[in-house]
Short mmCIF file of C-alpha atoms in Angstrom, two decimals:
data_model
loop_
_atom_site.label_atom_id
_atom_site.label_comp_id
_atom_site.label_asym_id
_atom_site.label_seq_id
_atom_site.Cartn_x
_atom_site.Cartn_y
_atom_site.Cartn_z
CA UNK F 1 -111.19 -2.98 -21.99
CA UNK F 2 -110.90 -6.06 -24.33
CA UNK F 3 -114.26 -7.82 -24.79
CA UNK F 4 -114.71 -11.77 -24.83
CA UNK F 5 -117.96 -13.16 -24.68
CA UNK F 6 -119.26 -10.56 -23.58
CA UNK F 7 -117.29 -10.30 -20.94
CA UNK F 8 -114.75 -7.36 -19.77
CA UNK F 9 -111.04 -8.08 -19.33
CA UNK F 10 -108.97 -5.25 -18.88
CA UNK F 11 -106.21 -4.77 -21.39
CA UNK F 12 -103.21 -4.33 -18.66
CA UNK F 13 -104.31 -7.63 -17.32
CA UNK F 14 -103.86 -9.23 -20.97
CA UNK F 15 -101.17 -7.88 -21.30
CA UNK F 16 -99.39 -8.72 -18.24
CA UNK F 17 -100.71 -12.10 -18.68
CA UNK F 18 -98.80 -12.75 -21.99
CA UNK F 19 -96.01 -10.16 -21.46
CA UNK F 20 -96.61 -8.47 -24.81
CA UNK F 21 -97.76 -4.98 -26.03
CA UNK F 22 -101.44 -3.64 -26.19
CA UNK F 23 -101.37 -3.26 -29.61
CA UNK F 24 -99.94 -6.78 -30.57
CA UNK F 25 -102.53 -8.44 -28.43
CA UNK F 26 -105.06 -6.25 -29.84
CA UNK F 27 -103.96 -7.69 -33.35
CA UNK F 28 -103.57 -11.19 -32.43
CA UNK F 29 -107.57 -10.92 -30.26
CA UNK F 30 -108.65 -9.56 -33.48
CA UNK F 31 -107.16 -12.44 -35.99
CA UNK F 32 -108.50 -14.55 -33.59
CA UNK F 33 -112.16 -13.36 -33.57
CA UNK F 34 -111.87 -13.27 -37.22
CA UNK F 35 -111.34 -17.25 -37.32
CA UNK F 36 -113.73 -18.13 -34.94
CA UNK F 37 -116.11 -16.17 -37.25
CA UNK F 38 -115.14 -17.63 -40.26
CA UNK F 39 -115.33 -21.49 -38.46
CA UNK F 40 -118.82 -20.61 -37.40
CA UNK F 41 -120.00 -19.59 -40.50
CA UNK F 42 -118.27 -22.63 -42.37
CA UNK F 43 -119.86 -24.99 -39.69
CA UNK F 44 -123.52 -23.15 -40.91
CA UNK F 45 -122.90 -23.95 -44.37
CA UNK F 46 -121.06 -27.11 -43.59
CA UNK F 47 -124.50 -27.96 -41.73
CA UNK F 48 -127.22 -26.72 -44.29
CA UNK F 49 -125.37 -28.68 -46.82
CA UNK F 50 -125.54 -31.91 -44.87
CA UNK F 51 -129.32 -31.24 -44.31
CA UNK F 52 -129.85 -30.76 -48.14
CA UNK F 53 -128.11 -33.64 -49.22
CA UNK F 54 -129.39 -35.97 -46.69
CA UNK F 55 -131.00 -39.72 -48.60
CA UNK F 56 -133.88 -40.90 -46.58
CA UNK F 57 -133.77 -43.96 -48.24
CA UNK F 58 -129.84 -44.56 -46.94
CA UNK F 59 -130.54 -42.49 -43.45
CA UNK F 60 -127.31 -40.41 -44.12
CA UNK F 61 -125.86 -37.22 -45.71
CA UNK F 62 -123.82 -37.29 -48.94
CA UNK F 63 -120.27 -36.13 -47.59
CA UNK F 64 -119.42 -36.65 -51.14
CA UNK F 65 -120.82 -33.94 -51.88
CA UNK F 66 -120.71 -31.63 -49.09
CA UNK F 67 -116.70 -32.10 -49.60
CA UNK F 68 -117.15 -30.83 -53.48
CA UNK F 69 -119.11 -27.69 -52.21
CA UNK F 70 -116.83 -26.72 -49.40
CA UNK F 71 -113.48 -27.78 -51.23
CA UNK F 72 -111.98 -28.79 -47.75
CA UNK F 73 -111.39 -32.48 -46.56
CA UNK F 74 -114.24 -34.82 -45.35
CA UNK F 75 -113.00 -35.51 -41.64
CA UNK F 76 -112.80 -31.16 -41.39
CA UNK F 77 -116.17 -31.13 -42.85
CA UNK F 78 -117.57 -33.64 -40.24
CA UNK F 79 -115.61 -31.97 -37.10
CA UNK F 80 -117.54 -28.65 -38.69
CA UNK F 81 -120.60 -29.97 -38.63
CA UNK F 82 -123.32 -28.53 -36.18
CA UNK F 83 -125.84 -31.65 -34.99
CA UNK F 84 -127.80 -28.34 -32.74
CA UNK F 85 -127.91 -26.39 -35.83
CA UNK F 86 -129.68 -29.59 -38.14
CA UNK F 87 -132.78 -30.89 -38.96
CA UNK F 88 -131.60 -34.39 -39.75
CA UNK F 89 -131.54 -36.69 -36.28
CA UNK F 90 -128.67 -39.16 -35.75
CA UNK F 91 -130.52 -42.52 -36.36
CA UNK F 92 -130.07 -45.20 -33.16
CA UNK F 93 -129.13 -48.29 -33.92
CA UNK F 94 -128.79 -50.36 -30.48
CA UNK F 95 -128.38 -53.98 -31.68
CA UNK F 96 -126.17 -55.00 -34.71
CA UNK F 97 -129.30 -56.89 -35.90
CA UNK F 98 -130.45 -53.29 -36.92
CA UNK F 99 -127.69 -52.21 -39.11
CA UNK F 100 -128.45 -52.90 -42.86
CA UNK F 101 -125.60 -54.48 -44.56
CA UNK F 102 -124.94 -51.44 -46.28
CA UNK F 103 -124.24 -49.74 -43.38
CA UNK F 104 -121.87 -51.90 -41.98
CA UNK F 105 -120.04 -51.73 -45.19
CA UNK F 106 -119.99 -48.27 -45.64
CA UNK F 107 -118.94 -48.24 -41.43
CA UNK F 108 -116.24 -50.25 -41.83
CA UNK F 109 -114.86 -48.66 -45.46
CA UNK F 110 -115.07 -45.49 -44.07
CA UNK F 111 -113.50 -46.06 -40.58
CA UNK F 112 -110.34 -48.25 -42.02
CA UNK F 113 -110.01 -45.31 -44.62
CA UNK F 114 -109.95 -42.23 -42.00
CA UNK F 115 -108.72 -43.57 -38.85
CA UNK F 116 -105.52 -45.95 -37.49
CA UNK F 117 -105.97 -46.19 -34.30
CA UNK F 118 -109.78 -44.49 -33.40
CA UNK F 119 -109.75 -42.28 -30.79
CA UNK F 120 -113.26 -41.09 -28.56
CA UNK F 121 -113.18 -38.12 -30.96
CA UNK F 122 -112.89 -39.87 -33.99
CA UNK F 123 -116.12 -41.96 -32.84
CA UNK F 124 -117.71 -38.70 -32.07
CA UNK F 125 -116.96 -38.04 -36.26
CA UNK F 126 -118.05 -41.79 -37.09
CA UNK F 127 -121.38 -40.71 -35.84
CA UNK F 128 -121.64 -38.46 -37.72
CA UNK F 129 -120.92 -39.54 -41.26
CA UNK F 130 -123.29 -42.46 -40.41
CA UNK F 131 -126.05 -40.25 -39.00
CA UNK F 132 -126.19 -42.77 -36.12
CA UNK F 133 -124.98 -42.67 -32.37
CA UNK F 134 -121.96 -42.78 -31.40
CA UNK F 135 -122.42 -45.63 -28.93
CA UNK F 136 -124.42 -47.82 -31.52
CA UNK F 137 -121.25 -47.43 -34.29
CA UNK F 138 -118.78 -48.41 -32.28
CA UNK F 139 -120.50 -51.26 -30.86
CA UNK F 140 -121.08 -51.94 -34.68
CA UNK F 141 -117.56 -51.77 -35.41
CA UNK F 142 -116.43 -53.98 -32.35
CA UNK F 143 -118.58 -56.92 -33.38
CA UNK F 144 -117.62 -56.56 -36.90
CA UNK F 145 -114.08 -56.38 -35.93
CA UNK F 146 -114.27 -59.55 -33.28
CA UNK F 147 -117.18 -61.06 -34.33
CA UNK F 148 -119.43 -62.92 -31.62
CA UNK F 149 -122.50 -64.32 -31.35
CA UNK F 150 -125.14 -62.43 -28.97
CA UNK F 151 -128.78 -63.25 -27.52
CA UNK F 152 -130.22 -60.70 -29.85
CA UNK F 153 -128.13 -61.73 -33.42
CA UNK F 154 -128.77 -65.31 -32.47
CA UNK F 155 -132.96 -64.90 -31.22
CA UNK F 156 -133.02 -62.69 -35.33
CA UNK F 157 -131.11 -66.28 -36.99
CA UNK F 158 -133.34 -68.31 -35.19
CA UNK F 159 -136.50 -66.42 -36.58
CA UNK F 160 -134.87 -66.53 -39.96
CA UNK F 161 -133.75 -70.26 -39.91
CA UNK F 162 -137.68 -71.15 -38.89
CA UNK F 163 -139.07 -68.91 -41.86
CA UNK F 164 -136.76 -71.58 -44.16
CA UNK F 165 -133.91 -68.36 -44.93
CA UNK F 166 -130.37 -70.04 -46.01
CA UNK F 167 -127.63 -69.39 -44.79
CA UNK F 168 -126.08 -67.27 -47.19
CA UNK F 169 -129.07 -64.93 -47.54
CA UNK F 170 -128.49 -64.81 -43.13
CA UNK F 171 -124.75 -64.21 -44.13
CA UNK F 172 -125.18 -61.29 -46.79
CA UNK F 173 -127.85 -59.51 -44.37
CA UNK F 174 -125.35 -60.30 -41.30
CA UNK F 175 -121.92 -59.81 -42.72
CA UNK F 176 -120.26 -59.78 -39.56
CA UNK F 177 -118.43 -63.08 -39.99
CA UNK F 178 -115.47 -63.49 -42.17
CA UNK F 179 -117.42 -66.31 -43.69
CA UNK F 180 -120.18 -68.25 -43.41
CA UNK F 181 -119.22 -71.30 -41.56
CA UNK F 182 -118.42 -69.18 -39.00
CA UNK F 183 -121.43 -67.38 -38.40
CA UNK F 184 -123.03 -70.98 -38.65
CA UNK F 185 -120.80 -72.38 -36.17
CA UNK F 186 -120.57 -69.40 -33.95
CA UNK F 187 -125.03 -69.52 -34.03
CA UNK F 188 -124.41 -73.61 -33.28
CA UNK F 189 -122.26 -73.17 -30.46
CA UNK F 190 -124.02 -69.93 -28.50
CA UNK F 191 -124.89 -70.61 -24.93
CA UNK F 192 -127.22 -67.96 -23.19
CA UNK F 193 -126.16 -66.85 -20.14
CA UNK F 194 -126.45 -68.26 -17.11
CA UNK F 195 -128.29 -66.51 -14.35
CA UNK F 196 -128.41 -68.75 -12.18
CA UNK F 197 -125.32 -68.52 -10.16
CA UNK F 198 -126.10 -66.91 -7.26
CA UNK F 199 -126.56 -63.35 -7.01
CA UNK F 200 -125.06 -60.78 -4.69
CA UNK F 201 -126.47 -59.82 -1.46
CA UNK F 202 -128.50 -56.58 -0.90
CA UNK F 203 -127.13 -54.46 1.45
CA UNK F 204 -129.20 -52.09 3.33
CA UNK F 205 -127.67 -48.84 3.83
CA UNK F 206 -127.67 -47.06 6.84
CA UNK F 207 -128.57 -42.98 6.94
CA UNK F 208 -124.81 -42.70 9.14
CA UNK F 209 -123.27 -45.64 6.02
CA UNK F 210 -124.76 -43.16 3.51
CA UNK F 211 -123.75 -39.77 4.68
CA UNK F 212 -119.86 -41.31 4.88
CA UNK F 213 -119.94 -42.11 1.77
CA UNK F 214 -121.57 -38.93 0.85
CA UNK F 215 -118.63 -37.22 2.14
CA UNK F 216 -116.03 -39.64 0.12
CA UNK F 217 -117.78 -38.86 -2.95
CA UNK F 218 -117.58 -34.65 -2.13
CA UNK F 219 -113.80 -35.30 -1.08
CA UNK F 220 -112.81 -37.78 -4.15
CA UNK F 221 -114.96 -37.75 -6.82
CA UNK F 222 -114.39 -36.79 -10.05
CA UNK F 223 -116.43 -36.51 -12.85
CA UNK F 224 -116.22 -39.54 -15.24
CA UNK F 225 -113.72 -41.60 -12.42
CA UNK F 226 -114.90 -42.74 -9.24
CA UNK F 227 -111.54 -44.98 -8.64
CA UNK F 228 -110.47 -43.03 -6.11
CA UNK F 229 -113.89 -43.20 -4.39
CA UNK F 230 -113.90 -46.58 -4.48
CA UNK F 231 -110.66 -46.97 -2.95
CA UNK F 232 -111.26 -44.95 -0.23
CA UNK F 233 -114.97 -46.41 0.31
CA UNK F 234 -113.78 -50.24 0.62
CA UNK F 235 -111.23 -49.21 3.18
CA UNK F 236 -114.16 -47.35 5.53
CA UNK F 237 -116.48 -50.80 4.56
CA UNK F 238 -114.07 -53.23 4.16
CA UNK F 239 -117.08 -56.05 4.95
CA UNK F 240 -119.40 -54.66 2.08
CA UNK F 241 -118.12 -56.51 -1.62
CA UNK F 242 -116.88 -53.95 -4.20
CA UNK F 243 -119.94 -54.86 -6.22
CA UNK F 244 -122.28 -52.82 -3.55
CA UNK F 245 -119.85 -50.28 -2.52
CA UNK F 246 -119.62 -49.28 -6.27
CA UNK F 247 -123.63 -49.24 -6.91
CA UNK F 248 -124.21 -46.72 -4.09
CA UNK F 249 -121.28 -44.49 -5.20
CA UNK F 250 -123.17 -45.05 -9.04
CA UNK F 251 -126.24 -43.76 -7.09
CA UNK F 252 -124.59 -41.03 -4.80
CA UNK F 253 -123.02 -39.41 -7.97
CA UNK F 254 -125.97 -39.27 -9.97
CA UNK F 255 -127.88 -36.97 -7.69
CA UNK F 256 -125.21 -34.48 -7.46
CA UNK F 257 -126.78 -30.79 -8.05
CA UNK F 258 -126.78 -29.99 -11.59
CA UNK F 259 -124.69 -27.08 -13.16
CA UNK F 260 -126.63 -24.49 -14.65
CA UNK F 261 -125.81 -21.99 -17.80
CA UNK F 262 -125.62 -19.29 -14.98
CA UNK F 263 -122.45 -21.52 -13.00
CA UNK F 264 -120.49 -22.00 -16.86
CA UNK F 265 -120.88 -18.31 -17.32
CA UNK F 266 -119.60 -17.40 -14.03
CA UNK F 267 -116.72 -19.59 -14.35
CA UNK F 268 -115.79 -19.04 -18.26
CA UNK F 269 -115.63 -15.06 -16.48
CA UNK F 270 -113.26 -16.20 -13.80
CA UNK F 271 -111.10 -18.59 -16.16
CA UNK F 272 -110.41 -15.81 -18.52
CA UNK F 273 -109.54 -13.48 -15.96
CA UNK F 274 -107.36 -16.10 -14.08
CA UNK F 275 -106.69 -18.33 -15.81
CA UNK F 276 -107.06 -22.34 -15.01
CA UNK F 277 -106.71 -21.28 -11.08
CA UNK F 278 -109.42 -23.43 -9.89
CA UNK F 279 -108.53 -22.82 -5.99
CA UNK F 280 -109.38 -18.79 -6.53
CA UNK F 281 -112.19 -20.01 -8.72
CA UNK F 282 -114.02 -21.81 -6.13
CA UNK F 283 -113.23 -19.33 -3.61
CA UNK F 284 -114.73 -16.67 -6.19
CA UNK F 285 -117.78 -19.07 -6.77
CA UNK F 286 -118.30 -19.98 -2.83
CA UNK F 287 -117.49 -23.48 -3.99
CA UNK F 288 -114.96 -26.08 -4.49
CA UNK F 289 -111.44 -26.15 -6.71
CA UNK F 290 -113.28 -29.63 -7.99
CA UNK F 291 -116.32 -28.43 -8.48
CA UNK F 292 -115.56 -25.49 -10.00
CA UNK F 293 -113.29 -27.58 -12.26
CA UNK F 294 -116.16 -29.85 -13.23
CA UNK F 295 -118.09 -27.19 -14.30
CA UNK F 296 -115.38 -25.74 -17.06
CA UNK F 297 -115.09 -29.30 -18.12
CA UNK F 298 -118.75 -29.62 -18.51
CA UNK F 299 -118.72 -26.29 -20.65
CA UNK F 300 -116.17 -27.73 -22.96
CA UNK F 301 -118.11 -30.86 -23.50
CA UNK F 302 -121.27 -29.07 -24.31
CA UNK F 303 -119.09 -26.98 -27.04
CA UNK F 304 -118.31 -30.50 -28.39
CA UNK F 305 -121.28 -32.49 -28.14
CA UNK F 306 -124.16 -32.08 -30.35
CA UNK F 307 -127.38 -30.68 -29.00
CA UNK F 308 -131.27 -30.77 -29.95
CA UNK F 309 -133.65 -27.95 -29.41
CA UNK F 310 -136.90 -28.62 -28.25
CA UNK F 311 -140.05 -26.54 -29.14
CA UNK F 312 -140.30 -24.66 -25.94
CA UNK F 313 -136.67 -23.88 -26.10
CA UNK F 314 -136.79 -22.97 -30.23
CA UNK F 315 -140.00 -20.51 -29.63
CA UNK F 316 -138.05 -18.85 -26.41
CA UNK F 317 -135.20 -18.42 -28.27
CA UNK F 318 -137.32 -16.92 -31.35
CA UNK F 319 -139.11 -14.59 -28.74
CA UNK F 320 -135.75 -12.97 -27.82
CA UNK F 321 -134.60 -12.35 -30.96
CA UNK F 322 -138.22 -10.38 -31.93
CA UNK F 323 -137.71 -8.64 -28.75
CA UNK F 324 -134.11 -7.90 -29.21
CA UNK F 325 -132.61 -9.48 -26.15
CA UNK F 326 -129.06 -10.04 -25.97
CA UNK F 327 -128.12 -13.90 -26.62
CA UNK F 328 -126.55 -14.17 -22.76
CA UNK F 329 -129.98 -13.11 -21.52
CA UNK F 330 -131.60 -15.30 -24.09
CA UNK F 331 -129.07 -18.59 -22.56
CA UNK F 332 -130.45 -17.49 -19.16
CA UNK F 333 -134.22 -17.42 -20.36
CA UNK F 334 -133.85 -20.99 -21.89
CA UNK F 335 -131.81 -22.29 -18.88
CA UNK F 336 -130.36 -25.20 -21.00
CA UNK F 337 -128.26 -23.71 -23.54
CA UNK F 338 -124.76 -21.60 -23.44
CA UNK F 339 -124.72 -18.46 -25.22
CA UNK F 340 -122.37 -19.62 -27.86
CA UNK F 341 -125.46 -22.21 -28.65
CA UNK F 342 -127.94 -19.45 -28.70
CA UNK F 343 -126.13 -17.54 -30.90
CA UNK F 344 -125.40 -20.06 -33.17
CA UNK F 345 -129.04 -21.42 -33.48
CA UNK F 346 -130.13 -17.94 -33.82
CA UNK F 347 -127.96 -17.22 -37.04
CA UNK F 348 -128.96 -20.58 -38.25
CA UNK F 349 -132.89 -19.42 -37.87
CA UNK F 350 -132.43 -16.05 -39.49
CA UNK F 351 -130.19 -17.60 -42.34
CA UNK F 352 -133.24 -19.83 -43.75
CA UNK F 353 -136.07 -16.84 -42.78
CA UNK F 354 -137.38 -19.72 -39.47
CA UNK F 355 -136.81 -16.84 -36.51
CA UNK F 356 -140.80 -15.74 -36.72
CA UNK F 357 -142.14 -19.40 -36.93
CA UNK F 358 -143.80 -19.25 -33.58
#
């Protein structure tokens, strides 16, 4: 019986699976395990080095020197990188206005010297090397790249300009503008906008209007896309504007029941057993194909994205490993966090002596 996660497969079904022999898969499982250790204990060190090299004068880590300690390549060293396992918190930087000119420098070296075209993972890395969200950097980056005037750039020149600032000091602390007649011109020229064209009308919703759409969000929806929803909702209300038809589905979707750690680990079960066979997955969960679909895709985006512990959840966590609880109990305890995370955070505590600090 091969073990993953915790989890019982039975060799004959491996093998059957891959149409190879016991003892090659065996091999191949155990090389396997044997990288995923050695990438978790890279992404520790990878991690604790960040932390101890962090500037709080700058706000960021020195990759520079991270990279000379691990001897691998900067963008492997930031895709190792652990944000649930750090004590450093990714700054958040909303409005370009609160970007020092440093950092925009450093945002734009660094992402014209890593990346061609930037993909939603390479952002993800961008975050990280500037210890900011990923949201704020590549709003950054957009504005630096096609500069524009906003409310919030032009309201900060405005207080400058009145506390008798030139324009090349606004220029050096703004350098978003290729030069500085065109930040000048661009501040000259900037029209707020105007609200008061008229607004759209407010629909009331009916309980009967609701349910149907209810139903076209169970049928259609899926997570991140609501196209097809949409589609499908203006032909049952083809009198309501797109506008309103799209704020209810906005509203409908966000109330839809939350997956808990107990759903992923019930369907990372099923998928190794089955594979990607979301039809028998639902029907093994009592639930949908999409649903049960969503939920694997939720798992995989909680391996990617970083994650903060909160007291309650460190001091749980801390608890179980005094009490020697296995970490699958301990990811049902917390109720937040997937085993792999527990694990994880708990060889990160007993690595710097934290796991008693309750």
């Amino acid at each position: 019986m091969y073990q993953k996660d915790n989890i019982p497969v039975p060799w004959i079904d491996m093998t059957k699976r891959f149409e190879i022999s016991q003892e090659s898969m065996e091999q191949a499982l155990a090389a396997d395990d044997a990288r995923l250790q050695k990438k978790i204990e890279q992404s520790i060190r990878v991690t604790q080095l960040a932390d101890q090299s962090y500037n709080e004068e700058h706000g960021r880590c020195d990759w520079d020197s991270v990279v000379r300690d691990m001897d691998i390549p900067l963008v492997e060293c930031l895709q190792l990188f652990d944000a649930s396992l750090s004590t450093v918190s990714a700054r958040s930087l909303p409005n370009v206005t609160n970007w020092a000119a440093d950092d925009l420098s450093t945002l734009k070296s660094f992402v014209t010297e890593q990346f061609g075209a930037v993909t939603a993972d390479d952002w993800l890395l961008v975050g990280v090397y500037m210890n900011v969200e990923q949201k704020d950097c590549f709003m950054a980056h957009s504005m630096c790249s096609f500069p524009q005037m906003s409310a919030v750039l032009h309201e900060a020149i405005t207080q400058h300009r009145n506390a008798n600032m030139e324009w090349k000091d606004i220029f050096e602390k703004y350098p978003i503008f290729s030069r500085i007649g065109g930040l000048r011109n661009a501040y000259y020229q900037f029209k707020e906008f105007d609200d008061s064209k008229p607004k759209a009308i407010h629909i009331e919703w009916t309980d009967a209007d609701t349910c149907r759409i209810q139903e076209l969000v169970q049928t259609y929806y899926k997570p991140g896309n609501k196209r097809e929803v949409l589609i499908q909702a203006q032909k049952a209300f083809p009198d309501i504007s797109q506008e309103s038809i799209l704020g209810k589905i906005k509203q409908i979707t966000s109330k839809v029941p939350g997956i808990t750690s107990d759903d992923i680990d019930r369907v990372k079960k099923l998928v190794y057993a089955y594979g990607k066979d979301w039809a028998r997955i639902g029907q093994e969960i009592n639930d949908t194909p999409r649903r049960a679909e969503r939920i694997w895709t939720q798992h995989r985006e909680q391996q990617k994205a970083p994650q903060t512990w909160s007291e309650d959840e460190l001091n749980t966590l801390r608890r179980c490993i005094h009490d020697g609880v296995e970490m699958a109990e301990a990811s049902r305890l917390i109720g937040t966090k997937t085993r792999d995370a527990c694990n994880a955070k708990m060889l990160l505590l007993k690595s710097t002596g934290k796991q008693h600090n309750y």
